[in-house]
Tab-separated table of C-alpha atoms in Angstrom:
chain	number	residue	atom	x	y	z
A	740	MET	CA	13.920	40.687	-34.965
A	741	ARG	CA	11.909	42.939	-32.722
A	742	ARG	CA	8.957	40.598	-32.713
A	743	ARG	CA	10.956	37.851	-31.045
A	744	TRP	CA	11.793	39.905	-27.992
A	745	PRO	CA	8.637	39.128	-25.991
A	746	LEU	CA	9.146	35.425	-26.558
A	747	VAL	CA	12.797	35.528	-25.483
A	748	LEU	CA	11.843	37.537	-22.430
A	749	LEU	CA	9.105	35.051	-21.549
A	750	LEU	CA	11.496	32.096	-21.880
A	751	ALA	CA	14.114	33.876	-19.790
A	752	LEU	CA	11.515	34.412	-17.085
A	753	LEU	CA	10.293	30.813	-17.198
A	754	LEU	CA	13.627	28.988	-17.272
A	755	PRO	CA	14.793	29.581	-13.680
A	756	THR	CA	11.343	28.669	-12.332
A	757	LEU	CA	11.333	25.382	-14.215
A	758	ALA	CA	14.824	24.471	-13.098
A	759	PHE	CA	13.980	25.266	-9.493
A	760	ALA	CA	10.714	23.344	-9.550
A	761	GLN	CA	12.464	20.224	-10.819
A	762	ALA	CA	15.286	20.401	-8.334
A	763	VAL	CA	12.819	20.504	-5.465
A	764	ARG	CA	10.437	17.873	-6.792
A	765	ASP	CA	12.685	15.043	-7.790
A	766	PRO	CA	16.364	14.265	-7.212
A	767	SER	CA	16.429	12.130	-10.380
A	768	PRO	CA	14.198	13.968	-12.842
A	769	MET	CA	12.277	11.884	-15.313
A	770	GLN	CA	12.933	12.478	-18.989
A	771	PHE	CA	9.721	12.754	-20.975
A	772	THR	CA	9.495	12.689	-24.735
A	773	ASP	CA	6.621	15.156	-24.879
A	774	GLN	CA	4.149	17.078	-22.742
A	775	ALA	CA	1.342	14.553	-23.281
A	776	GLU	CA	3.505	11.777	-21.847
A	777	ALA	CA	4.525	13.975	-18.924
A	778	ASP	CA	0.889	14.860	-18.177
A	779	ARG	CA	-0.205	11.231	-18.367
A	780	PHE	CA	2.659	10.157	-16.140
A	781	HIS	CA	1.909	12.789	-13.501
A	782	ASP	CA	-1.802	11.916	-13.462
A	783	LEU	CA	-0.991	8.232	-13.051
A	784	ALA	CA	1.736	8.708	-10.439
A	785	GLY	CA	-0.592	10.977	-8.480
A	786	GLU	CA	-3.152	8.169	-8.219
A	787	LEU	CA	-0.598	5.645	-6.979
A	788	ARG	CA	0.523	5.435	-3.406
A	789	CYS	CA	4.134	5.129	-2.330
A	790	VAL	CA	4.631	1.774	-0.567
A	791	LYS	CA	7.360	3.026	1.733
A	792	CYS	CA	6.193	6.456	2.882
A	793	GLN	CA	2.568	5.695	3.062
A	794	ASN	CA	1.019	9.129	3.124
A	795	GLN	CA	2.616	10.277	-0.095
A	796	SER	CA	1.784	9.538	-3.678
A	797	LEU	CA	4.289	7.950	-6.008
A	798	ALA	CA	4.688	11.363	-7.630
A	799	ASP	CA	5.585	13.126	-4.368
A	800	SER	CA	7.832	10.614	-2.652
A	801	ASN	CA	11.608	10.730	-2.624
A	802	ALA	CA	12.019	7.189	-1.265
A	803	ALA	CA	14.322	4.977	-3.329
A	804	ILE	CA	11.542	2.496	-4.027
A	805	ALA	CA	9.292	5.335	-5.245
A	806	GLN	CA	11.971	6.401	-7.723
A	807	ASP	CA	12.318	2.831	-8.970
A	808	LEU	CA	8.564	2.486	-9.305
A	809	ARG	CA	8.281	5.820	-11.136
A	810	HIS	CA	10.827	4.617	-13.682
A	811	GLU	CA	8.990	1.301	-13.938
A	812	VAL	CA	5.676	3.102	-14.524
A	813	LEU	CA	7.239	5.182	-17.309
A	814	THR	CA	8.805	2.059	-18.858
A	815	LEU	CA	5.430	0.287	-18.819
A	816	MET	CA	3.754	3.362	-20.355
A	817	ARG	CA	6.308	3.358	-23.147
A	818	GLN	CA	5.646	-0.336	-23.749
A	819	GLY	CA	2.149	0.765	-24.688
A	820	LYS	CA	0.423	-0.379	-21.498
A	821	SER	CA	-2.825	1.349	-20.564
A	822	ASN	CA	-3.243	3.100	-17.210
A	823	ALA	CA	-5.333	0.155	-16.000
A	824	GLU	CA	-2.589	-2.291	-16.988
A	825	VAL	CA	0.048	-0.241	-15.180
A	826	LYS	CA	-2.138	-0.252	-12.062
A	827	ASP	CA	-2.690	-4.014	-12.378
A	828	TYR	CA	1.073	-4.511	-12.584
A	829	LEU	CA	1.560	-2.701	-9.283
A	830	VAL	CA	-1.450	-4.283	-7.568
A	831	ASP	CA	-0.216	-7.787	-8.519
A	832	ARG	CA	3.067	-7.082	-6.743
A	833	TYR	CA	2.286	-4.680	-3.945
A	834	GLY	CA	-1.434	-5.204	-3.372
A	835	GLU	CA	-4.508	-2.973	-3.509
A	836	PHE	CA	-2.743	-0.668	-1.093
A	837	VAL	CA	-0.998	1.165	-3.934
A	838	LEU	CA	-4.293	2.495	-5.288
A	839	TYR	CA	-5.488	5.766	-3.809
A	840	ARG	CA	-8.886	5.030	-5.313
A	841	PRO	CA	-9.728	1.522	-4.062
A	842	ARG	CA	-11.522	-0.871	-6.373
A	843	MET	CA	-15.086	-1.873	-5.732
A	844	ASP	CA	-15.437	-5.348	-4.253
A	845	THR	CA	-16.989	-7.049	-1.234
A	846	LYS	CA	-14.324	-5.605	1.062
A	847	THR	CA	-14.693	-2.013	-0.091
A	848	TRP	CA	-18.417	-1.573	-0.814
A	849	LEU	CA	-18.981	-0.013	2.606
A	850	LEU	CA	-16.146	2.404	1.892
A	851	TRP	CA	-17.725	3.393	-1.407
A	852	PHE	CA	-21.371	3.474	-0.374
A	853	GLY	CA	-21.086	4.129	3.369
A	854	PRO	CA	-21.178	7.943	3.006
A	855	ALA	CA	-24.179	7.721	0.660
A	856	LEU	CA	-25.963	5.460	3.180
A	857	VAL	CA	-25.261	7.907	6.005
A	858	LEU	CA	-26.471	10.767	3.786
A	859	LEU	CA	-29.678	8.843	2.975
A	860	ALA	CA	-30.250	8.119	6.664
A	861	GLY	CA	-29.779	11.826	7.416
A	862	ALA	CA	-32.172	12.785	4.638
A	863	GLY	CA	-34.689	10.296	6.060
A	864	VAL	CA	-34.450	11.934	9.491
A	865	VAL	CA	-34.870	15.425	7.990
A	866	VAL	CA	-37.896	14.358	5.926
A	867	ASN	CA	-39.421	12.757	9.017
A	868	VAL	CA	-38.900	15.872	11.136
A	869	VAL	CA	-40.265	18.201	8.429
A	870	ARG	CA	-43.332	15.966	7.932
A	871	ARG	CA	-44.059	15.814	11.641
A	872	HIS	CA	-43.803	19.586	11.952
A	873	ALA	CA	-45.992	20.037	8.892
A	874	ARG	CA	-48.586	17.652	10.354
A	875	MET	CA	-48.528	19.451	13.701
A	876	GLY	CA	-48.729	22.819	11.905
A	877	ALA	CA	-51.596	21.629	9.718
A	878	ALA	CA	-53.396	20.180	12.732
A	879	GLY	CA	-52.890	23.506	14.503
A	880	THR	CA	-54.269	25.444	11.529
A	881	ALA	CA	-57.220	23.083	11.285
A	882	ASP	CA	-57.911	23.589	14.971
A	883	ASN	CA	-57.704	27.366	14.506
A	884	ALA	CA	-60.030	27.191	11.531
A	885	LYS	CA	-62.493	25.138	13.536
A	886	ALA	CA	-62.235	27.565	16.410
A	887	THR	CA	-62.714	30.547	14.067
A	888	ALA	CA	-65.618	28.788	12.413
A	889	ALA	CA	-67.082	28.118	15.831
A	890	ILE	CA	-66.687	31.798	16.727
A	891	ASP	CA	-68.223	32.795	13.384
A	892	GLU	CA	-71.087	30.400	14.025
A	893	ASP	CA	-71.432	31.860	17.472
A	894	GLN	CA	-71.453	35.313	16.010
A	895	GLU	CA	-73.958	34.359	13.353
A	896	TRP	CA	-76.071	32.666	15.850
I	322	MET	CA	-48.316	3.747	21.436
I	323	THR	CA	-49.206	6.843	23.397
I	324	PRO	CA	-47.544	10.153	22.434
I	325	ILE	CA	-45.515	10.197	25.661
I	326	GLU	CA	-43.943	6.758	24.977
I	327	LYS	CA	-43.022	7.838	21.492
I	328	SER	CA	-41.277	10.969	22.654
I	329	THR	CA	-39.154	9.108	25.251
I	330	PHE	CA	-38.048	6.671	22.552
I	331	SER	CA	-37.119	9.382	20.070
I	332	ARG	CA	-35.194	11.172	22.801
I	333	TRP	CA	-32.844	8.166	22.934
I	334	VAL	CA	-32.277	8.003	19.172
I	335	PRO	CA	-29.475	10.643	18.966
I	336	LEU	CA	-27.686	9.040	21.911
I	337	LEU	CA	-27.877	5.606	20.276
I	338	ALA	CA	-26.612	7.022	16.978
I	339	ALA	CA	-23.705	8.750	18.750
I	340	ALA	CA	-22.896	5.516	20.632
I	341	ALA	CA	-22.907	3.577	17.346
I	342	ILE	CA	-20.491	6.034	15.719
I	343	GLY	CA	-18.321	5.945	18.858
I	344	ALA	CA	-18.234	2.146	18.758
I	345	LEU	CA	-17.245	2.255	15.085
I	346	LEU	CA	-14.356	4.645	15.790
I	347	LEU	CA	-13.235	2.600	18.792
I	348	ALA	CA	-13.236	-0.549	16.658
I	349	GLY	CA	-11.068	1.277	14.117
I	350	VAL	CA	-8.588	2.314	16.799
I	351	ILE	CA	-8.413	-1.188	18.301
I	352	LEU	CA	-8.047	-2.874	14.922
I	353	SER	CA	-5.179	-0.630	13.829
I	354	ARG	CA	-3.364	-0.527	17.171
I	355	ASN	CA	-1.316	-3.719	17.077
I	356	GLN	CA	-0.706	-3.738	13.367
I	357	ASP	CA	2.670	-2.781	12.008
I	358	ARG	CA	1.634	0.058	9.757
I	359	GLU	CA	4.761	-0.155	7.648
I	360	ALA	CA	4.086	-3.767	6.712
I	361	LEU	CA	1.903	-4.432	3.702
I	362	PRO	CA	0.281	-7.826	3.213
I	363	SER	CA	1.815	-9.456	0.148
I	364	PRO	CA	-0.538	-10.368	-2.708
I	365	LEU	CA	1.975	-13.092	-3.643
I	366	ILE	CA	0.995	-15.390	-0.757
I	367	GLY	CA	-0.365	-18.627	-2.206
I	368	LYS	CA	0.916	-17.749	-5.671
I	369	PRO	CA	4.011	-19.027	-7.477
I	370	ALA	CA	7.145	-17.032	-6.711
I	371	PRO	CA	8.095	-14.685	-9.571
I	372	ALA	CA	10.509	-16.162	-12.089
I	373	PHE	CA	14.011	-14.787	-11.637
I	374	ASP	CA	17.547	-15.387	-12.793
I	375	LEU	CA	20.119	-13.630	-10.644
I	376	PRO	CA	23.912	-13.668	-10.294
I	377	VAL	CA	25.447	-15.133	-7.147
I	378	LEU	CA	27.326	-12.735	-4.859
I	379	HIS	CA	30.417	-14.851	-4.341
I	380	ASP	CA	30.781	-15.750	-8.027
I	381	ALA	CA	28.993	-13.360	-10.372
I	382	SER	CA	29.608	-15.656	-13.352
I	383	TYR	CA	27.272	-18.167	-11.728
I	384	ARG	CA	23.540	-17.489	-11.898
I	385	ILE	CA	20.627	-19.032	-10.043
I	386	SER	CA	17.088	-19.109	-11.384
I	387	SER	CA	13.797	-19.680	-9.595
I	388	ARG	CA	13.727	-23.178	-11.122
I	389	ASP	CA	17.057	-24.126	-9.551
I	390	LEU	CA	15.557	-23.667	-6.087
I	391	LEU	CA	12.522	-25.936	-6.621
I	392	GLY	CA	12.223	-29.274	-4.836
I	393	GLU	CA	12.779	-28.076	-1.285
I	394	PRO	CA	11.417	-25.085	0.585
I	395	TYR	CA	13.602	-22.050	1.142
I	396	LEU	CA	13.535	-18.951	3.317
I	397	MET	CA	14.564	-15.917	1.309
I	398	ASN	CA	15.953	-13.031	3.356
I	399	VAL	CA	16.293	-9.636	1.671
I	400	TRP	CA	19.208	-7.651	3.072
I	401	GLY	CA	21.798	-5.019	2.265
I	402	SER	CA	24.934	-3.732	3.932
I	403	TRP	CA	23.164	-0.334	4.006
I	404	CYS	CA	20.344	-1.717	6.153
I	405	PRO	CA	20.742	-1.257	9.933
I	406	GLU	CA	17.784	-3.504	10.843
I	407	CYS	CA	19.445	-6.365	8.940
I	408	ARG	CA	22.200	-6.349	11.568
I	409	VAL	CA	19.583	-6.744	14.294
I	410	GLU	CA	18.024	-9.855	12.773
I	411	HIS	CA	21.355	-11.314	11.624
I	412	PRO	CA	22.142	-13.285	14.846
I	413	VAL	CA	18.552	-14.564	15.004
I	414	LEU	CA	18.686	-15.810	11.426
I	415	THR	CA	22.156	-17.274	11.980
I	416	ARG	CA	20.920	-19.369	14.903
I	417	PHE	CA	17.935	-20.472	12.829
I	418	ALA	CA	20.077	-21.361	9.783
I	419	GLU	CA	22.341	-23.457	12.037
I	420	THR	CA	19.391	-25.692	12.927
I	421	LYS	CA	19.325	-26.670	9.193
I	422	ARG	CA	15.537	-26.674	9.315
I	423	VAL	CA	15.303	-24.972	5.920
I	424	ARG	CA	17.648	-23.451	3.337
I	425	VAL	CA	18.139	-19.738	3.988
I	426	VAL	CA	18.778	-17.863	0.769
I	427	GLY	CA	20.182	-14.339	0.919
I	428	TYR	CA	18.847	-11.649	-1.410
I	429	ASN	CA	21.355	-8.816	-1.557
I	430	LEU	CA	19.354	-5.779	-2.604
I	431	LYS	CA	20.741	-2.551	-4.114
I	432	ASP	CA	24.184	-3.019	-2.665
I	433	GLU	CA	27.805	-2.754	-3.734
I	434	ARG	CA	29.533	-6.114	-4.139
I	435	GLU	CA	32.529	-5.149	-1.987
I	436	ASP	CA	30.317	-3.776	0.796
I	437	ALA	CA	28.165	-6.882	0.800
I	438	LEU	CA	31.162	-9.217	0.992
I	439	ARG	CA	32.713	-7.174	3.789
I	440	TRP	CA	29.409	-7.219	5.694
I	441	LEU	CA	29.221	-11.009	5.483
I	442	GLU	CA	32.841	-11.342	6.541
I	443	GLN	CA	32.277	-9.095	9.533
I	444	PHE	CA	29.025	-10.600	10.797
I	445	GLY	CA	29.212	-14.101	9.355
I	446	ASN	CA	27.619	-15.684	6.305
I	447	LEU	CA	24.554	-17.605	7.350
I	448	TYR	CA	23.218	-18.043	3.823
I	449	PHE	CA	23.023	-21.176	1.711
I	450	VAL	CA	23.574	-18.903	-1.277
I	451	VAL	CA	23.390	-15.125	-1.787
I	452	LEU	CA	21.612	-13.761	-4.870
I	453	THR	CA	22.345	-10.206	-5.970
I	454	ASP	CA	19.953	-7.622	-7.331
I	455	TYR	CA	21.886	-4.366	-7.614
I	456	SER	CA	19.351	-2.573	-9.793
I	457	GLY	CA	16.363	-3.726	-7.755
I	458	GLU	CA	14.455	-4.720	-10.909
I	459	THR	CA	13.657	-8.286	-9.870
I	460	ALA	CA	12.740	-6.967	-6.419
I	461	LEU	CA	9.760	-5.182	-7.991
I	462	ASP	CA	8.401	-8.560	-9.147
I	463	TRP	CA	8.621	-9.827	-5.579
I	464	GLY	CA	6.880	-6.730	-4.258
I	465	ILE	CA	9.955	-5.926	-2.199
I	466	TYR	CA	10.054	-2.314	-1.043
I	467	GLY	CA	12.918	-2.308	1.426
I	468	ALA	CA	15.020	-4.464	3.682
I	469	PRO	CA	14.769	-6.548	5.716
I	470	GLU	CA	11.981	-8.575	4.170
I	471	THR	CA	11.712	-12.350	4.417
I	472	PHE	CA	9.773	-14.816	2.267
I	473	LEU	CA	9.072	-18.523	2.748
I	474	VAL	CA	8.720	-20.449	-0.513
I	475	ASP	CA	7.654	-24.101	-0.546
I	476	ALA	CA	9.083	-27.014	-2.528
I	477	LYS	CA	6.717	-26.323	-5.422
I	478	GLY	CA	7.849	-22.712	-5.634
I	479	VAL	CA	4.723	-21.210	-4.070
I	480	VAL	CA	5.173	-18.197	-1.760
I	481	ARG	CA	3.705	-19.239	1.602
I	482	TRP	CA	4.684	-16.446	3.957
I	483	LYS	CA	6.185	-12.979	4.004
I	484	HIS	CA	7.445	-10.764	6.769
I	485	VAL	CA	8.372	-7.091	6.448
I	486	GLY	CA	10.867	-5.889	9.043
I	487	THR	CA	13.145	-7.611	11.511
I	488	VAL	CA	12.690	-11.354	12.028
I	489	THR	CA	12.660	-12.241	15.726
I	490	GLU	CA	12.884	-15.555	17.626
I	491	GLN	CA	9.205	-15.178	18.400
I	492	ILE	CA	8.245	-14.805	14.748
I	493	LEU	CA	10.284	-17.911	13.876
I	494	ASP	CA	8.703	-19.921	16.702
I	495	ASP	CA	5.145	-18.684	16.170
I	496	GLU	CA	4.945	-18.447	12.404
I	497	VAL	CA	7.809	-19.970	10.428
I	498	ILE	CA	8.419	-23.257	12.241
I	499	PRO	CA	4.702	-24.220	12.530
I	500	LEU	CA	4.270	-23.403	8.827
I	501	LEU	CA	7.311	-25.528	7.930
I	502	ASP	CA	5.814	-28.390	9.972
I	503	ARG	CA	2.549	-28.030	8.062
I	504	MET	CA	4.412	-27.970	4.740
I	505	ASP	CA	6.245	-31.166	5.743
I	506	ALA	CA	2.924	-32.801	6.552
I	507	GLU	CA	1.541	-31.786	3.143
I	508	SER	CA	4.331	-33.445	1.170
């Protein structure tokens, strides 16, 4: 009997927090069968964009359409659809806009590779500058060496 | 190239790079300025309208399917008695429906039957027929995410045009009527 006390205490501490978190997050809480389903759902909903309030994810939005779409996503998941299939379902109806991570195609390649191109250009500039300085430094050292050699020769002579 | 020429050229490089980035940002601002940010382009344009089978508002025992509407184009207007913008476009759509240019089908979204009927009684029923979708399930297939939204479907059942937000006289004159003329010429 004594052993159970820590567990009971822990549950008592957790319960109000859970209830509060749900009340704030979602006016119509989703019912999940297990934690794995809940985790998968939250990952997926976090990657999908709400079509109505466009700077929120499907997981964060309280718009009516976001609630409907959340329930639809869960229904599709329970039908055994993969994450990719769920995304395809939404893209077919609402367009690429719903994806926070846009797909790679001719329209989005600049979006995907633009930063890398800018980074490469920057690296090119840095390499160029470093090389030029190195060349100037080396030329300077060579000149010094020559001068020293000349002095040495002078001295020897 | 003499060293002096080279140094004057490289002095301009940062300025040119900054100007290029500035031009890019300016282009972004100009491109996004006139666009209605709330409106999403529909991926359904040019594709067959989703299959549906919905009860009619005025007689719920009677249902209309997507097949029933084939043969002639129709303008489908999504509305609800809860939607204030729908009241704004209502007189515009009424005048357009009176020209009998095309069938205007009402799509009553997420509404209460009594409220919807009262709304139509108060403002006038411009629709050829009103379909009801209280749960909003079929609306997901259409990519509907609010009201008002308006679709133009051709005689073969292909979605040709969609507008999110209030329909104005200008939109009808500039977009819908020319498209209807083109669709007439096609058939």
